[in-house]
Tab-separated table of C-alpha atoms in Angstrom:
chain	number	residue	atom	x	y	z
A	1	MET	CA	37.921	22.140	4.339
A	2	PRO	CA	39.575	25.347	3.008
A	3	ALA	CA	41.122	27.763	5.478
A	4	THR	CA	38.384	30.325	4.868
A	5	THR	CA	34.884	29.708	3.630
A	6	THR	CA	33.553	31.965	0.871
A	7	HIS	CA	29.991	33.033	0.165
A	8	SER	CA	30.230	31.384	-3.194
A	9	GLU	CA	31.115	28.000	-1.700
A	10	VAL	CA	28.268	28.138	0.774
A	11	GLU	CA	25.736	29.292	-1.783
A	12	THR	CA	26.746	26.548	-4.201
A	13	ALA	CA	26.325	23.904	-1.502
A	14	LEU	CA	22.948	25.301	-0.457
A	15	ARG	CA	21.794	25.578	-4.053
A	16	ASP	CA	22.693	21.930	-4.720
A	17	ALA	CA	20.839	20.879	-1.586
A	18	LEU	CA	17.725	22.883	-2.458
A	19	VAL	CA	17.635	21.380	-5.944
A	20	GLU	CA	17.849	17.938	-4.367
A	21	PHE	CA	14.980	18.913	-2.056
A	22	GLY	CA	12.894	19.670	-5.132
A	23	ALA	CA	13.180	23.462	-5.532
A	24	GLU	CA	13.151	24.889	-9.072
A	25	ALA	CA	16.788	25.535	-9.993
A	26	GLU	CA	15.917	28.728	-11.937
A	27	ALA	CA	14.092	30.179	-8.942
A	28	ILE	CA	17.079	29.877	-6.631
A	29	HIS	CA	19.022	33.080	-6.059
A	30	PRO	CA	20.669	34.454	-2.910
A	31	ASP	CA	17.781	36.763	-1.999
A	32	ALA	CA	14.866	34.429	-2.716
A	33	THR	CA	12.876	33.769	0.463
A	34	TRP	CA	12.146	30.292	1.736
A	35	GLU	CA	8.510	30.910	0.954
A	36	GLN	CA	9.340	31.748	-2.662
A	37	LEU	CA	11.371	28.554	-2.883
A	38	ASP	CA	8.679	26.444	-1.156
A	39	VAL	CA	11.182	25.572	1.554
A	40	ASP	CA	9.557	24.518	4.823
A	41	SER	CA	10.759	23.748	8.337
A	42	LEU	CA	11.790	20.171	7.470
A	43	ASP	CA	13.866	21.428	4.538
A	44	LEU	CA	15.559	23.960	6.834
A	45	VAL	CA	16.614	21.239	9.270
A	46	GLU	CA	18.135	19.344	6.369
A	47	LEU	CA	19.861	22.512	5.124
A	48	ALA	CA	21.369	22.961	8.577
A	49	GLN	CA	22.673	19.383	8.389
A	50	VAL	CA	24.308	20.128	5.023
A	51	VAL	CA	25.957	23.236	6.439
A	52	GLU	CA	27.251	21.369	9.448
A	53	GLU	CA	28.620	18.542	7.347
A	54	ASP	CA	30.219	20.697	4.648
A	55	PHE	CA	31.436	23.689	6.684
A	56	GLY	CA	31.510	22.506	10.293
A	57	VAL	CA	29.144	25.275	11.362
A	58	GLN	CA	26.257	24.352	13.594
A	59	ILE	CA	23.002	26.219	12.965
A	60	THR	CA	20.270	25.817	15.571
A	61	SER	CA	16.557	26.101	15.030
A	62	HIS	CA	16.766	29.359	17.009
A	63	ASP	CA	19.277	30.700	14.460
A	64	MET	CA	17.017	29.596	11.648
A	65	GLN	CA	14.194	31.858	12.777
A	66	ASN	CA	16.320	34.842	11.745
A	67	LEU	CA	17.565	33.385	8.491
A	68	LYS	CA	15.093	34.228	5.742
A	69	THR	CA	17.174	33.729	2.605
A	70	LEU	CA	20.079	31.798	1.235
A	71	ARG	CA	22.251	34.927	1.591
A	72	ASP	CA	21.384	35.124	5.310
A	73	VAL	CA	22.639	31.585	5.762
A	74	SER	CA	25.819	32.118	3.821
A	75	ASP	CA	26.543	35.334	5.784
A	76	MET	CA	26.234	33.440	9.044
A	77	VAL	CA	28.349	30.506	7.867
A	78	VAL	CA	31.118	32.761	6.538
A	79	ALA	CA	31.089	34.839	9.743
A	80	ARG	CA	31.233	31.828	12.031
A	81	SER	CA	33.879	29.973	10.067
A	82	ALA	CA	36.159	32.996	9.821
B	1	MET	CA	-32.268	0.852	5.377
B	2	ARG	CA	-28.541	0.327	5.579
B	3	ARG	CA	-26.449	2.338	3.204
B	4	ARG	CA	-25.127	0.388	0.218
B	5	VAL	CA	-21.580	0.939	-0.954
B	6	ALA	CA	-20.269	0.959	-4.520
B	7	VAL	CA	-16.725	0.534	-5.755
B	8	THR	CA	-16.371	3.277	-8.352
B	9	GLY	CA	-12.645	3.281	-8.961
B	10	VAL	CA	-9.596	1.074	-8.598
B	11	GLY	CA	-5.878	1.524	-8.949
B	12	ALA	CA	-2.917	-0.785	-8.506
B	13	VAL	CA	0.825	-0.896	-8.869
B	14	THR	CA	2.062	-4.477	-8.744
B	15	PRO	CA	4.893	-6.662	-10.013
B	16	LEU	CA	2.686	-7.263	-13.077
B	17	GLY	CA	2.984	-3.572	-13.941
B	18	VAL	CA	1.438	-0.189	-13.335
B	19	GLY	CA	-2.348	-0.236	-13.423
B	20	ALA	CA	-5.227	-2.311	-12.128
B	21	ARG	CA	-6.145	-3.476	-15.613
B	22	THR	CA	-2.546	-4.468	-16.305
B	23	MET	CA	-2.620	-6.621	-13.183
B	24	HIS	CA	-6.036	-8.101	-13.982
B	25	GLU	CA	-5.248	-8.947	-17.593
B	26	GLY	CA	-1.774	-10.197	-16.748
B	27	TRP	CA	-3.078	-12.555	-14.102
B	28	LEU	CA	-5.960	-13.757	-16.314
B	29	SER	CA	-3.473	-14.622	-19.043
B	30	GLY	CA	-1.294	-16.542	-16.594
B	31	ARG	CA	1.582	-14.094	-16.632
B	32	SER	CA	3.867	-13.930	-13.594
B	33	GLY	CA	5.400	-10.724	-12.256
B	34	ILE	CA	7.911	-12.586	-10.111
B	35	SER	CA	11.569	-12.553	-11.066
B	36	ASP	CA	14.615	-13.707	-9.133
B	37	GLY	CA	12.342	-14.947	-6.380
B	38	GLU	CA	10.764	-11.548	-5.646
B	39	GLY	CA	7.912	-9.409	-6.876
B	40	HIS	CA	9.437	-6.050	-7.842
B	41	CYS	CA	7.387	-3.212	-9.312
B	42	SER	CA	10.121	-2.686	-11.877
B	43	ASP	CA	7.816	-0.712	-14.213
B	44	PHE	CA	7.092	1.850	-11.488
B	45	ASP	CA	8.854	5.208	-11.910
B	46	PRO	CA	8.042	7.563	-9.016
B	47	GLY	CA	9.400	10.511	-10.990
B	48	ALA	CA	6.801	9.950	-13.697
B	49	MET	CA	3.962	10.927	-11.407
B	50	LEU	CA	5.404	12.764	-8.440
B	51	THR	CA	7.325	16.031	-8.231
B	52	ALA	CA	10.875	15.727	-6.939
B	53	LYS	CA	9.724	17.226	-3.652
B	54	ALA	CA	6.723	14.898	-3.267
B	55	ALA	CA	8.827	11.839	-4.114
B	56	ARG	CA	11.491	12.860	-1.607
B	57	ARG	CA	8.872	13.369	1.075
B	58	ALA	CA	7.602	9.807	0.659
B	59	ASP	CA	9.016	6.373	1.396
B	60	ARG	CA	8.561	3.957	-1.494
B	61	CYS	CA	5.487	2.490	0.228
B	62	THR	CA	3.875	5.945	0.154
B	63	GLN	CA	4.995	6.561	-3.430
B	64	LEU	CA	3.264	3.347	-4.480
B	65	ALA	CA	0.086	4.359	-2.623
B	66	LEU	CA	0.102	7.788	-4.280
B	67	ALA	CA	0.488	6.178	-7.709
B	68	ALA	CA	-2.334	3.679	-7.167
B	69	THR	CA	-4.558	6.446	-5.816
B	70	GLY	CA	-3.825	8.595	-8.851
B	71	GLU	CA	-5.168	5.844	-11.083
B	72	ALA	CA	-8.145	5.094	-8.834
B	73	VAL	CA	-9.404	8.677	-8.666
B	74	VAL	CA	-9.196	9.037	-12.433
B	75	SER	CA	-11.079	5.786	-12.961
B	76	ALA	CA	-13.804	6.983	-10.573
B	77	GLY	CA	-14.138	10.236	-12.481
B	78	TRP	CA	-12.557	12.192	-9.652
B	79	ALA	CA	-9.661	13.638	-11.623
B	80	ASP	CA	-10.790	17.146	-10.689
B	81	GLY	CA	-11.555	16.249	-7.082
B	82	PRO	CA	-14.193	14.247	-5.259
B	83	PRO	CA	-17.841	14.608	-6.297
B	84	CYS	CA	-18.849	15.564	-2.752
B	85	ASP	CA	-17.651	17.860	0.016
B	86	PRO	CA	-13.966	16.945	0.642
B	87	GLU	CA	-14.705	17.129	4.372
B	88	ARG	CA	-16.936	14.088	3.799
B	89	VAL	CA	-14.221	11.987	2.126
B	90	GLY	CA	-12.189	9.594	4.268
B	91	THR	CA	-8.815	7.956	3.649
B	92	VAL	CA	-7.891	4.570	5.132
B	93	ILE	CA	-4.724	2.876	3.887
B	94	GLY	CA	-3.060	-0.102	5.520
B	95	THR	CA	0.504	-1.286	5.556
B	96	GLY	CA	2.184	-4.227	7.222
B	97	ILE	CA	5.531	-2.615	7.948
B	98	GLY	CA	5.498	0.985	6.702
B	99	GLY	CA	8.604	2.828	5.530
B	100	ILE	CA	11.204	0.174	6.192
B	101	THR	CA	13.640	1.585	3.592
B	102	THR	CA	13.584	4.877	5.480
B	103	LEU	CA	14.089	3.048	8.758
B	104	VAL	CA	17.110	1.151	7.471
B	105	ASP	CA	18.693	4.212	5.822
B	106	ASN	CA	18.365	6.287	8.977
B	107	GLN	CA	19.648	3.489	11.174
B	108	ASP	CA	22.696	3.324	8.880
B	109	ALA	CA	23.166	7.108	9.158
B	110	LEU	CA	22.899	6.942	12.943
B	111	ARG	CA	25.422	4.117	13.209
B	112	ASP	CA	27.914	5.522	10.689
B	113	HIS	CA	27.657	9.279	11.286
B	114	GLY	CA	25.909	9.842	14.607
B	115	PRO	CA	22.567	11.272	15.682
B	116	ARG	CA	23.015	14.670	14.030
B	117	ARG	CA	22.900	13.026	10.607
B	118	VAL	CA	19.550	11.339	11.094
B	119	SER	CA	17.055	12.932	8.727
B	120	PRO	CA	14.163	15.034	10.022
B	121	LEU	CA	12.161	13.079	7.437
B	122	GLY	CA	12.998	9.777	9.177
B	123	ILE	CA	9.922	9.366	11.328
B	124	PRO	CA	7.390	11.078	9.033
B	125	LEU	CA	8.449	8.827	6.160
B	126	MET	CA	8.601	5.553	8.069
B	127	MET	CA	5.404	5.921	10.104
B	128	ALA	CA	2.777	3.390	9.118
B	129	ASN	CA	0.116	6.069	8.621
B	130	ALA	CA	2.285	7.990	6.123
B	131	PRO	CA	0.554	6.577	3.018
B	132	ALA	CA	-2.876	7.627	4.337
B	133	GLY	CA	-1.628	11.061	5.344
B	134	ALA	CA	0.115	11.668	2.024
B	135	VAL	CA	-2.900	10.559	-0.040
B	136	ALA	CA	-5.284	12.756	1.974
B	137	MET	CA	-2.923	15.706	1.574
B	138	ARG	CA	-2.363	15.259	-2.129
B	139	HIS	CA	-6.075	14.990	-2.935
B	140	ASP	CA	-7.291	17.417	-0.251
B	141	LEU	CA	-9.462	14.768	1.428
B	142	ARG	CA	-10.529	16.174	4.782
B	143	GLY	CA	-12.660	13.462	6.366
B	144	PRO	CA	-11.322	10.837	8.801
B	145	SER	CA	-7.937	9.443	7.782
B	146	TYR	CA	-5.663	6.840	9.303
B	147	GLY	CA	-3.661	3.712	8.602
B	148	THR	CA	-4.526	0.153	9.545
B	149	VAL	CA	-1.764	-2.119	10.803
B	150	SER	CA	-2.399	-5.859	10.850
B	151	ALA	CA	0.460	-7.394	8.900
B	152	CYS	CA	-0.834	-9.177	5.809
B	153	ALA	CA	-4.465	-8.350	6.591
B	154	ALA	CA	-3.883	-4.569	6.733
B	155	GLY	CA	-5.181	-3.818	3.242
B	156	ALA	CA	-8.387	-5.759	3.812
B	157	HIS	CA	-8.899	-4.194	7.232
B	158	ALA	CA	-8.540	-0.754	5.636
B	159	ILE	CA	-11.261	-1.508	3.088
B	160	GLY	CA	-13.498	-3.005	5.784
B	161	ALA	CA	-12.989	0.023	8.001
B	162	ALA	CA	-13.848	2.246	5.049
B	163	LEU	CA	-17.077	0.301	4.476
B	164	ARG	CA	-17.986	0.781	8.128
B	165	MET	CA	-17.121	4.480	7.928
B	166	LEU	CA	-19.570	4.880	5.046
B	167	ARG	CA	-22.306	2.871	6.719
B	168	ALA	CA	-21.890	4.830	9.941
B	169	GLY	CA	-22.367	8.047	7.994
B	170	ASP	CA	-18.959	9.413	8.927
B	171	ALA	CA	-18.111	9.920	5.261
B	172	ASP	CA	-19.822	9.899	1.862
B	173	ALA	CA	-16.815	8.469	0.042
B	174	VAL	CA	-13.578	6.824	1.131
B	175	VAL	CA	-10.242	6.248	-0.590
B	176	CYS	CA	-8.966	2.978	0.860
B	177	GLY	CA	-6.491	0.177	0.309
B	178	GLY	CA	-2.982	-0.844	1.212
B	179	SER	CA	0.639	-0.342	0.320
B	180	GLU	CA	3.937	-2.078	1.016
B	181	ALA	CA	7.563	-1.714	-0.068
B	182	PRO	CA	9.446	-4.343	1.927
B	183	LEU	CA	12.212	-5.360	-0.478
B	184	VAL	CA	15.193	-4.592	1.751
B	185	ASP	CA	17.713	-6.971	3.282
B	186	LEU	CA	16.350	-6.548	6.813
B	187	ALA	CA	12.923	-7.842	5.779
B	188	ARG	CA	14.419	-10.539	3.562
B	189	ALA	CA	16.613	-11.813	6.385
B	190	SER	CA	13.891	-11.631	9.013
B	191	PHE	CA	11.284	-13.502	6.986
B	192	ALA	CA	13.941	-16.025	5.932
B	193	ALA	CA	15.000	-16.541	9.563
B	194	MET	CA	11.471	-17.551	10.461
B	195	GLU	CA	11.367	-19.762	7.358
B	196	ALA	CA	8.330	-17.915	6.044
B	197	THR	CA	9.762	-17.138	2.613
B	198	SER	CA	10.314	-19.568	-0.227
B	199	THR	CA	13.797	-20.910	-0.754
B	200	SER	CA	12.890	-22.067	-4.266
B	201	GLY	CA	11.637	-18.578	-5.181
B	202	VAL	CA	8.462	-20.046	-6.669
B	203	SER	CA	5.029	-18.970	-5.456
B	204	ARG	CA	2.815	-22.045	-5.792
B	205	PRO	CA	-0.164	-21.705	-3.487
B	206	PHE	CA	-1.977	-24.923	-2.547
B	207	ASP	CA	0.612	-27.097	-4.347
B	208	ALA	CA	2.260	-29.933	-2.393
B	209	ARG	CA	5.711	-28.511	-3.226
B	210	ARG	CA	5.050	-25.032	-1.810
B	211	ASP	CA	7.844	-23.869	0.478
B	212	GLY	CA	6.955	-20.379	1.625
B	213	PHE	CA	5.844	-17.055	0.238
B	214	VAL	CA	7.603	-14.897	-2.319
B	215	MET	CA	7.901	-11.341	-1.053
B	216	GLY	CA	6.582	-8.566	-3.265
B	217	GLU	CA	5.872	-4.849	-3.257
B	218	GLY	CA	3.001	-2.743	-4.505
B	219	ALA	CA	-0.206	-0.935	-3.667
B	220	GLY	CA	-3.918	-1.256	-4.324
B	221	ILE	CA	-6.528	1.461	-3.873
B	222	LEU	CA	-10.331	1.406	-4.136
B	223	ILE	CA	-12.746	4.324	-4.246
B	224	LEU	CA	-15.871	3.557	-2.221
B	225	GLU	CA	-18.974	5.710	-2.507
B	226	ASP	CA	-22.554	5.668	-1.393
B	227	LEU	CA	-24.237	3.536	-4.062
B	228	GLU	CA	-27.191	5.862	-4.595
B	229	ALA	CA	-24.991	8.942	-4.834
B	230	ALA	CA	-22.747	7.121	-7.302
B	231	ARG	CA	-25.745	6.197	-9.426
B	232	GLU	CA	-27.047	9.751	-9.365
B	233	ARG	CA	-23.826	11.179	-10.671
B	234	GLY	CA	-23.581	8.461	-13.314
B	235	ALA	CA	-20.378	7.070	-11.874
B	236	PRO	CA	-18.868	3.857	-13.204
B	237	ILE	CA	-19.978	1.196	-10.702
B	238	LEU	CA	-17.477	-1.636	-10.885
B	239	ALA	CA	-18.936	-3.710	-8.053
B	240	GLU	CA	-20.771	-3.498	-4.767
B	241	LEU	CA	-18.888	-3.990	-1.504
B	242	LEU	CA	-21.431	-6.216	0.197
B	243	GLY	CA	-19.839	-7.036	3.512
B	244	TYR	CA	-16.848	-7.376	5.754
B	245	ALA	CA	-15.887	-9.155	8.930
B	246	ALA	CA	-12.761	-9.534	11.024
B	247	THR	CA	-11.756	-12.004	13.726
B	248	SER	CA	-8.688	-13.093	15.650
B	249	ASP	CA	-7.188	-16.549	16.042
B	250	ALA	CA	-5.748	-15.727	19.483
B	251	HIS	CA	-3.530	-18.718	18.815
B	252	HIS	CA	0.078	-17.940	17.859
B	253	LEU	CA	2.226	-14.965	16.871
B	254	THR	CA	2.808	-16.245	13.343
B	255	ALA	CA	1.071	-19.584	12.762
B	256	PRO	CA	-2.598	-19.764	11.835
B	257	ALA	CA	-4.864	-21.979	13.914
B	258	PRO	CA	-4.406	-25.332	12.124
B	259	ASP	CA	-8.121	-25.908	11.620
B	260	GLY	CA	-8.588	-22.392	10.249
B	261	ALA	CA	-11.319	-21.741	12.803
B	262	GLY	CA	-10.681	-17.998	13.083
B	263	ALA	CA	-10.552	-17.634	9.330
B	264	ALA	CA	-13.734	-19.678	8.891
B	265	ARG	CA	-15.521	-17.526	11.439
B	266	ALA	CA	-14.471	-14.363	9.576
B	267	MET	CA	-15.764	-15.844	6.300
B	268	ARG	CA	-19.123	-16.757	7.850
B	269	LEU	CA	-19.475	-13.357	9.496
B	270	ALA	CA	-18.624	-11.611	6.226
B	271	LEU	CA	-21.360	-13.591	4.470
B	272	ALA	CA	-23.822	-12.672	7.225
B	273	ASP	CA	-22.781	-9.015	6.993
B	274	ALA	CA	-23.352	-9.166	3.240
B	275	GLY	CA	-26.720	-10.859	3.693
B	276	VAL	CA	-25.804	-13.807	1.468
B	277	GLU	CA	-25.589	-17.564	2.026
B	278	ALA	CA	-22.662	-19.891	1.459
B	279	ASP	CA	-24.470	-21.258	-1.586
B	280	ASP	CA	-24.512	-17.778	-3.125
B	281	VAL	CA	-20.704	-17.600	-3.223
B	282	ASP	CA	-19.264	-17.999	-6.720
B	283	TYR	CA	-15.572	-17.415	-6.133
B	284	VAL	CA	-13.022	-17.185	-3.351
B	285	ASN	CA	-10.014	-14.955	-3.900
B	286	ALA	CA	-7.810	-16.775	-1.432
B	287	HIS	CA	-5.105	-15.453	0.846
B	288	GLY	CA	-3.149	-18.422	-0.601
B	289	THR	CA	0.349	-17.458	0.479
B	290	SER	CA	2.171	-20.598	-0.682
B	291	THR	CA	3.270	-21.329	2.874
B	292	PRO	CA	2.720	-24.880	4.134
B	293	LEU	CA	0.602	-23.723	7.090
B	294	ASN	CA	-1.592	-21.038	5.533
B	295	ASP	CA	-2.755	-22.952	2.513
B	296	ARG	CA	-3.736	-25.964	4.592
B	297	ALA	CA	-5.536	-23.922	7.266
B	298	GLU	CA	-7.233	-21.735	4.649
B	299	THR	CA	-8.477	-24.746	2.676
B	300	ALA	CA	-9.939	-26.111	5.909
B	301	ALA	CA	-11.529	-22.732	6.650
B	302	ILE	CA	-13.122	-22.533	3.216
B	303	LYS	CA	-14.591	-26.014	3.635
B	304	THR	CA	-15.852	-25.216	7.133
B	305	SER	CA	-17.447	-21.922	6.191
B	306	LEU	CA	-18.871	-22.794	2.766
B	307	GLY	CA	-19.698	-26.470	3.309
B	308	ALA	CA	-20.500	-28.406	0.148
B	309	ARG	CA	-20.336	-25.175	-1.859
B	310	ALA	CA	-16.552	-25.059	-1.325
B	311	ARG	CA	-15.995	-27.846	-3.851
B	312	GLY	CA	-18.081	-26.290	-6.588
B	313	ILE	CA	-16.365	-22.921	-6.974
B	314	PRO	CA	-12.919	-21.649	-7.984
B	315	VAL	CA	-10.494	-20.734	-5.205
B	316	THR	CA	-7.508	-18.873	-6.616
B	317	SER	CA	-4.542	-16.891	-5.355
B	318	LEU	CA	-3.172	-13.728	-6.947
B	319	LYS	CA	-0.002	-14.369	-4.949
B	320	SER	CA	0.843	-17.075	-7.472
B	321	ALA	CA	1.397	-14.283	-10.023
B	322	ILE	CA	2.813	-11.403	-7.967
B	323	GLY	CA	3.997	-12.875	-4.679
B	324	HIS	CA	2.925	-11.703	-1.262
B	325	LEU	CA	2.524	-7.930	-0.985
B	326	LEU	CA	2.045	-8.144	2.817
B	327	GLY	CA	0.018	-5.112	3.925
B	328	ALA	CA	-0.908	-4.344	0.318
B	329	ALA	CA	-1.979	-7.916	-0.441
B	330	GLY	CA	-5.556	-7.596	0.789
B	331	ALA	CA	-5.955	-4.390	-1.197
B	332	VAL	CA	-4.611	-5.584	-4.549
B	333	GLU	CA	-6.589	-8.788	-4.069
B	334	ALA	CA	-9.731	-6.738	-3.423
B	335	VAL	CA	-9.023	-4.842	-6.653
B	336	ALA	CA	-8.587	-8.189	-8.448
B	337	THR	CA	-11.817	-9.503	-6.901
B	338	VAL	CA	-13.750	-6.399	-8.004
B	339	LEU	CA	-12.498	-6.853	-11.577
B	340	ALA	CA	-13.226	-10.602	-11.429
B	341	VAL	CA	-16.901	-10.051	-10.571
B	342	ARG	CA	-17.153	-7.199	-13.052
B	343	ASP	CA	-15.757	-9.319	-15.898
B	344	ARG	CA	-17.299	-12.492	-14.438
B	345	MET	CA	-14.012	-14.332	-14.746
B	346	ALA	CA	-11.819	-15.816	-12.031
B	347	ALA	CA	-8.107	-15.865	-12.841
B	348	PRO	CA	-6.088	-19.050	-12.271
B	349	THR	CA	-3.653	-20.139	-9.577
B	350	LEU	CA	-0.303	-20.266	-11.365
B	351	ASN	CA	2.434	-22.851	-10.776
B	352	TRP	CA	0.084	-25.441	-9.312
B	353	GLY	CA	0.930	-28.964	-10.367
B	354	GLN	CA	0.972	-31.353	-7.450
B	355	ALA	CA	-1.956	-32.109	-5.180
B	356	GLU	CA	-1.609	-32.595	-1.456
B	357	GLU	CA	-3.981	-34.694	0.559
B	358	GLY	CA	-6.748	-32.521	1.936
B	359	LEU	CA	-5.942	-29.630	-0.386
B	360	ASP	CA	-8.573	-30.628	-2.874
B	361	LEU	CA	-10.523	-27.530	-3.907
B	362	ASP	CA	-10.668	-26.171	-7.462
B	363	TYR	CA	-7.622	-23.912	-7.477
B	364	ALA	CA	-8.128	-23.407	-11.226
B	365	PRO	CA	-4.543	-24.248	-12.174
B	366	ASP	CA	-5.327	-24.781	-15.840
B	367	GLY	CA	-6.842	-21.403	-16.654
B	368	PRO	CA	-9.536	-18.849	-15.824
B	369	ARG	CA	-12.994	-19.955	-14.717
B	370	PRO	CA	-16.053	-18.082	-15.970
B	371	LEU	CA	-18.406	-16.883	-13.228
B	372	THR	CA	-21.814	-17.485	-14.698
B	373	ALA	CA	-24.070	-15.684	-12.206
B	374	ASP	CA	-25.489	-12.334	-13.367
B	375	ARG	CA	-24.091	-10.701	-10.250
B	376	PRO	CA	-21.371	-12.992	-8.944
B	377	VAL	CA	-20.558	-12.974	-5.249
B	378	ALA	CA	-16.938	-13.354	-4.219
B	379	LEU	CA	-15.033	-13.473	-0.966
B	380	SER	CA	-11.539	-12.041	-0.609
B	381	ASN	CA	-9.607	-13.550	2.299
B	382	SER	CA	-6.730	-11.914	4.144
B	383	PHE	CA	-4.926	-13.253	7.183
B	384	GLY	CA	-2.014	-11.684	9.013
B	385	PHE	CA	0.745	-12.615	11.425
B	386	GLY	CA	-0.666	-11.915	14.844
B	387	GLY	CA	-3.753	-13.984	14.077
B	388	HIS	CA	-5.681	-11.221	12.281
B	389	ASN	CA	-8.358	-12.379	9.847
B	390	ALA	CA	-10.253	-10.023	7.548
B	391	VAL	CA	-12.699	-11.060	4.842
B	392	LEU	CA	-14.444	-8.886	2.261
B	393	ALA	CA	-17.591	-9.864	0.338
B	394	VAL	CA	-17.840	-8.342	-3.139
B	395	GLY	CA	-20.822	-8.528	-5.480
B	396	GLY	CA	-21.306	-7.673	-9.131
B	397	ALA	CA	-22.653	-4.194	-9.850
B	398	PRO	CA	-26.422	-3.977	-9.306
B	399	ALA	CA	-28.469	-3.625	-12.467
């Protein structure tokens, strides 16, 4: 793991995960909402697992309620891993 | 008068290929789908018919059920949705084991990486009702839906339960059948430990040299509808589902009662439910697993239930061509039985070459047998570990 985590690293990891979950690659951008990406609660739990594994940051289901976009997630991960 | 029930569509994914017709024609021609001692659906590509998201949200056993259902609804003329209120369409799909690949993968994740790496999809993919839930969701079927779980009788129980659902007036149409995807080392080792599976890798039901079943994967789905409603909409009527019965051996966890008494009782009750006599039966699509115990007990059951008629009709096993699909077996065999009465042709038992004393019915080892009745009547037998017996009675389409 690098000393500091960048937004770009987090967004790339999340993008790869969402594509694996079945989201349209072209539709994925940092401000797309979960609804626009057809991401549901089960996908979000899996996203949280990816974040924990790749960046060592634990995101709870309580946190998730306030995270509406990919950018929200990457902001939180960067802030917590700083 | 009791409601009559038509089979208006069928679908199957089996080791013989994708499609009910592929299975039917392959078996009739004596082709085997077994390779390396197992029945793989190697022609099945989940990505060809499911979105990446749908495929990921489904264990292989559910993927197979979705594929077979896709074919069945098209063949019934339901491509644009059911011909009645979706709230009046049921879904009953059986499985013997459920999502065992998902179970094994998540157990591995738990052991190797700890509980936080177990997938949130673990339980919803492995649960035995997942195929029924996924099919109902995909086709927006809003009537009663559930899975049946009775080992190798699950597919037949599902179809029987669907028949009852229609007769009871709880639904006007039902998507029913069974699905199984057991080809993982845990299942291989467990069946081998109990000496249920063949060490030779050859499925030869009713042959003296049989040494166990050959495990296979696949799914079979039937569309059942009220016969009159099906006629009114001009639906293709492949066959009539005449009757169903189920019994228990209450004998042993895995072995059938040696005299086949529970199986014979299910066959007699299915005939009574169908309103036909033993002498009306033209064909028995046997459970015929290729295990020493089943094939002996089943032969005894057929003789007990059909009397003298047993010796005058073909008794054949699809498992000789595709292996044992466990919870899907009763469903793909029901599909095969429907197509047998429709085409009035019983497919052969493959790999049979050596008689055993007492196993002396016409297993049709040398080729298909024509069914000469205008509307042939056939029984499809399914028996499961746990002593579960389920028998379906299928008749040719009414004129």
